[in-house]
Short mmCIF file of C-alpha atoms and ligand atoms in Angstrom, two decimals:
data_model
loop_
_atom_site.label_atom_id
_atom_site.label_comp_id
_atom_site.label_asym_id
_atom_site.label_seq_id
_atom_site.Cartn_x
_atom_site.Cartn_y
_atom_site.Cartn_z
CA MET A 1 8.31 -2.20 5.12
CA LEU A 2 7.77 -1.00 1.56
CA VAL A 3 4.29 -1.59 0.11
CA ALA A 4 3.51 -2.29 -3.55
CA PRO A 5 -0.26 -2.47 -4.24
CA SER A 6 -1.09 -4.85 -7.10
CA ILE A 7 -3.35 -3.13 -9.61
CA LEU A 8 -4.78 -6.55 -10.54
CA SER A 9 -7.33 -5.91 -7.78
CA ALA A 10 -8.10 -2.36 -8.95
CA ASP A 11 -11.26 -1.37 -10.83
CA PHE A 12 -10.05 -1.34 -14.44
CA GLY A 13 -13.06 0.75 -15.44
CA LYS A 14 -11.51 3.68 -13.59
CA LEU A 15 -7.86 2.74 -13.64
CA GLU A 16 -6.57 6.32 -13.79
CA SER A 17 -8.26 7.37 -10.54
CA GLU A 18 -7.28 4.07 -8.90
CA ILE A 19 -3.60 4.72 -9.68
CA GLU A 20 -3.88 8.30 -8.43
CA ALA A 21 -5.55 7.07 -5.23
CA ILE A 22 -2.88 4.50 -4.31
CA CYS A 23 -0.12 7.02 -5.06
CA LYS A 24 -1.86 9.55 -2.82
CA ALA A 25 -2.26 6.83 -0.17
CA ASN A 26 1.53 6.69 0.05
CA CYS A 27 2.39 3.41 -1.64
CA ASP A 28 6.07 2.87 -2.47
CA LEU A 29 5.78 1.02 -5.77
CA ILE A 30 2.97 0.07 -8.14
CA HIS A 31 2.93 -3.68 -8.78
CA VAL A 32 1.90 -4.60 -12.34
CA ASP A 33 1.00 -8.26 -12.96
CA VAL A 34 1.58 -9.26 -16.58
CA MET A 35 0.06 -12.67 -17.40
CA ASP A 36 0.07 -14.29 -20.84
CA GLY A 37 -2.47 -17.15 -20.54
CA HIS A 38 0.36 -19.70 -21.04
CA PHE A 39 2.69 -19.59 -18.04
CA VAL A 40 -0.37 -18.96 -15.85
CA PRO A 41 -4.06 -19.63 -16.54
CA ASN A 42 -5.00 -15.95 -16.72
CA LEU A 43 -4.54 -13.09 -19.15
CA THR A 44 -4.07 -9.53 -17.91
CA ILE A 45 -2.48 -6.45 -19.36
CA GLY A 46 -0.08 -5.55 -22.14
CA PRO A 47 1.94 -2.52 -23.21
CA VAL A 48 -1.05 -0.39 -24.25
CA VAL A 49 -2.38 -0.35 -20.69
CA VAL A 50 1.01 -0.18 -18.98
CA LYS A 51 1.87 2.88 -21.08
CA SER A 52 -1.19 4.66 -19.64
CA VAL A 53 -0.42 3.46 -16.11
CA ALA A 54 3.14 4.81 -16.40
CA LYS A 55 1.82 8.21 -17.50
CA VAL A 56 -0.46 8.61 -14.48
CA ALA A 57 1.75 7.00 -11.82
CA THR A 58 3.77 9.20 -9.49
CA LYS A 59 5.39 6.12 -7.90
CA PRO A 60 7.77 3.71 -9.68
CA LEU A 61 6.45 0.60 -11.43
CA ASP A 62 7.30 -2.94 -10.35
CA ILE A 63 6.54 -5.21 -13.32
CA HIS A 64 5.99 -8.89 -12.46
CA LEU A 65 6.15 -11.02 -15.61
CA MET A 66 4.19 -14.30 -15.51
CA VAL A 67 4.84 -15.25 -19.12
CA GLN A 68 6.61 -17.57 -21.48
CA ASN A 69 9.23 -15.89 -23.68
CA ASN A 70 10.52 -13.44 -21.06
CA THR A 71 12.97 -11.72 -23.41
CA PHE A 72 10.17 -10.59 -25.72
CA PHE A 73 8.24 -9.07 -22.80
CA VAL A 74 11.31 -7.35 -21.32
CA ASP A 75 11.82 -5.56 -24.64
CA LEU A 76 8.13 -4.68 -24.73
CA PHE A 77 7.96 -3.11 -21.25
CA ALA A 78 11.44 -1.57 -20.89
CA PRO A 79 10.44 1.66 -22.73
CA PHE A 80 8.05 2.53 -19.85
CA LYS A 81 11.05 2.80 -17.51
CA PRO A 82 9.85 0.67 -14.59
CA GLU A 83 11.97 0.55 -11.44
CA TYR A 84 11.95 -3.28 -11.50
CA ILE A 85 11.24 -6.07 -13.95
CA THR A 86 10.98 -9.52 -12.37
CA PHE A 87 10.63 -12.85 -14.21
CA HIS A 88 9.94 -16.41 -13.08
CA ILE A 89 13.01 -18.62 -12.70
CA GLU A 90 10.86 -21.66 -13.58
CA GLU A 91 10.32 -20.25 -17.08
CA GLU A 92 13.82 -19.09 -18.01
CA LYS A 93 16.64 -21.22 -19.43
CA HIS A 94 19.18 -18.38 -19.36
CA PRO A 95 18.39 -16.27 -16.29
CA HIS A 96 21.87 -14.76 -16.01
CA ARG A 97 21.69 -13.46 -19.57
CA LEU A 98 18.21 -12.03 -19.04
CA ILE A 99 19.26 -10.23 -15.84
CA GLN A 100 22.07 -8.52 -17.79
CA LYS A 101 19.58 -7.54 -20.49
CA ILE A 102 17.17 -5.95 -17.99
CA LYS A 103 20.07 -4.05 -16.39
CA SER A 104 21.31 -2.88 -19.79
CA TYR A 105 18.08 -0.85 -19.98
CA GLY A 106 18.92 0.82 -16.64
CA ILE A 107 16.16 -1.19 -14.91
CA LYS A 108 16.60 -3.16 -11.68
CA ALA A 109 16.33 -6.91 -12.16
CA GLY A 110 14.60 -9.52 -10.01
CA VAL A 111 13.68 -13.20 -10.20
CA VAL A 112 10.45 -14.72 -8.92
CA LEU A 113 10.14 -18.09 -7.20
CA ASN A 114 6.92 -20.12 -7.17
CA PRO A 115 5.81 -21.54 -3.80
CA SER A 116 7.47 -24.92 -4.50
CA THR A 117 10.80 -23.57 -5.80
CA ASN A 118 13.82 -23.91 -3.51
CA PRO A 119 15.80 -20.64 -3.10
CA ILE A 120 19.06 -22.58 -3.44
CA VAL A 121 18.50 -22.64 -7.23
CA ILE A 122 19.30 -18.93 -7.39
CA GLU A 123 22.38 -19.03 -5.16
CA TYR A 124 24.69 -18.27 -8.10
CA LEU A 125 22.48 -15.43 -9.35
CA ILE A 126 22.17 -13.47 -6.10
CA GLU A 127 25.22 -11.31 -6.75
CA ASP A 128 23.61 -10.02 -9.96
CA LEU A 129 20.15 -9.41 -8.56
CA ASP A 130 18.47 -6.31 -7.12
CA MET A 131 15.49 -8.26 -5.80
CA VAL A 132 14.06 -11.73 -5.27
CA LEU A 133 10.27 -12.05 -5.27
CA LEU A 134 8.87 -15.00 -3.33
CA MET A 135 5.35 -16.06 -4.30
CA SER A 136 3.15 -16.76 -1.30
CA VAL A 137 0.31 -17.98 -3.56
CA ASN A 138 0.37 -19.85 -6.87
CA PRO A 139 0.65 -17.14 -9.52
CA GLY A 140 -2.34 -16.30 -11.67
CA PHE A 141 -4.99 -14.64 -9.53
CA GLY A 142 -5.53 -12.06 -6.82
CA GLY A 143 -7.43 -12.81 -3.63
CA GLN A 144 -5.89 -16.22 -2.82
CA THR A 145 -4.88 -17.52 0.61
CA PHE A 146 -1.34 -16.93 1.90
CA ILE A 147 0.88 -20.05 1.94
CA PRO A 148 2.72 -19.81 5.31
CA ASN A 149 5.86 -21.79 4.39
CA VAL A 150 7.09 -18.66 2.56
CA ILE A 151 8.16 -17.39 6.01
CA HIS A 152 10.72 -20.18 6.36
CA LYS A 153 11.78 -19.69 2.74
CA ALA A 154 12.35 -15.96 3.29
CA LYS A 155 14.62 -16.72 6.27
CA GLN A 156 16.57 -19.25 4.20
CA LEU A 157 16.90 -16.74 1.35
CA LYS A 158 17.96 -13.97 3.74
CA GLN A 159 20.95 -16.09 4.80
CA ILE A 160 22.05 -16.56 1.19
CA ILE A 161 21.59 -12.81 0.58
CA ASN A 162 23.57 -11.82 3.69
CA ASP A 163 26.33 -14.08 2.52
CA LYS A 164 26.49 -13.08 -1.16
CA ASN A 165 24.80 -9.69 -1.74
CA PRO A 166 23.25 -7.80 1.21
CA ASN A 167 21.90 -5.15 -1.19
CA CYS A 168 19.46 -7.60 -2.75
CA LEU A 169 15.89 -7.03 -1.50
CA ILE A 170 13.25 -9.65 -0.69
CA GLU A 171 9.69 -9.08 -1.88
CA VAL A 172 6.70 -11.32 -1.06
CA ASP A 173 3.56 -11.51 -3.22
CA GLY A 174 0.17 -13.08 -2.53
CA GLY A 175 -2.34 -13.09 0.30
CA VAL A 176 -0.45 -10.46 2.32
CA ASN A 177 -2.50 -8.73 5.02
CA ASP A 178 -2.31 -7.27 8.53
CA LYS A 179 -2.26 -10.82 10.02
CA ASN A 180 0.93 -12.07 8.35
CA ILE A 181 2.87 -8.82 7.89
CA GLN A 182 4.76 -8.99 11.20
CA ALA A 183 6.03 -12.53 10.51
CA LEU A 184 7.18 -11.38 7.07
CA LYS A 185 9.04 -8.42 8.60
CA ASN A 186 10.68 -10.71 11.17
CA ALA A 187 11.81 -13.05 8.38
CA GLY A 188 13.70 -10.22 6.66
CA VAL A 189 11.21 -9.25 3.94
CA ASP A 190 11.71 -5.71 2.56
CA ILE A 191 8.72 -5.21 0.23
CA VAL A 192 5.23 -6.69 0.20
CA VAL A 193 2.79 -6.80 -2.68
CA ALA A 194 -0.83 -6.42 -1.58
CA GLY A 195 -3.76 -6.57 -3.97
CA SER A 196 -7.08 -7.46 -2.36
CA TYR A 197 -6.03 -6.28 1.11
CA VAL A 198 -5.46 -2.73 -0.18
CA PHE A 199 -8.23 -2.48 -2.78
CA ASN A 200 -10.95 -4.04 -0.55
CA ASN A 201 -10.23 -1.60 2.27
CA ASP A 202 -9.54 2.09 2.78
CA TYR A 203 -6.35 2.40 0.68
CA GLN A 204 -4.52 4.76 3.00
CA LYS A 205 -5.34 2.82 6.18
CA ALA A 206 -4.48 -0.53 4.59
CA ILE A 207 -1.10 0.69 3.29
CA GLN A 208 -0.34 2.39 6.60
CA SER A 209 -1.17 -0.77 8.58
CA LEU A 210 1.29 -2.81 6.49
CA LYS A 211 4.01 -0.21 6.91
C1 LIG B 301 -0.73 -13.26 -8.29
C2 LIG B 301 -0.17 -11.87 -8.41
C3 LIG B 301 -0.30 -11.04 -7.21
C4 LIG B 301 -1.72 -10.78 -6.76
C5 LIG B 301 -1.71 -10.31 -5.36
O1 LIG B 301 -0.34 -14.00 -9.40
O2 LIG B 301 1.21 -11.95 -8.72
O3 LIG B 301 0.41 -9.83 -7.38
O4 LIG B 301 -2.38 -9.87 -7.57
O5 LIG B 301 -3.02 -10.16 -4.93
P1 LIG B 301 -3.46 -10.51 -3.43
O6 LIG B 301 -2.74 -9.58 -2.53
O7 LIG B 301 -4.94 -10.30 -3.46
O8 LIG B 301 -3.10 -11.96 -3.18
ZN1 LIG B 302 2.46 -10.15 -8.66
#
């Protein structure tokens, strides 16, 4: 299992040392939650902060856009060379075009599904995707409770992936901890995002327990 700590739960007053600490604690990716106050009722970080994060990070960035106007934000964050940019399918009229745009920057592309979105809606995108991110909370905040029906959804998605593009990874985001990790692994999940579980515990032990 790959582990991507979400820096939303980090102490932003000492962000540099927080990034260094999770990298040292052997995380696989650094999950960056970009919220615009429109698509979700919260406002987080923009390019000024992500530029600094990218400088300090020794692990690749995984940028999760929770915004309206995805194209604008892809252009804004692409220069920091993240490993992944993911965008919400619920907020994009032309997902196929946007996936090609992300890839044209040499960045891996993923789509994100809210808890109520059926994975069948991305059946005809799977062949073009590097990752699908399933939300296991409603996007907007860290520290929320895991919604268990994501386990069934991950199994359903895994079947579509096996059928159409076995290279596409499944990531799950929200309320992940040592209690639900095994069920996620059994369902075929490849990467988990963990915010409060990592940052409220010993970073190294928390990451290790998820792995
Ligand atoms: C929620 C974010 C998540 C969140 C995860 O909108 O996308 O990445 O920070 O935090 P936890 O693990 O605390 O639910
Ligand atoms: Zn996220």
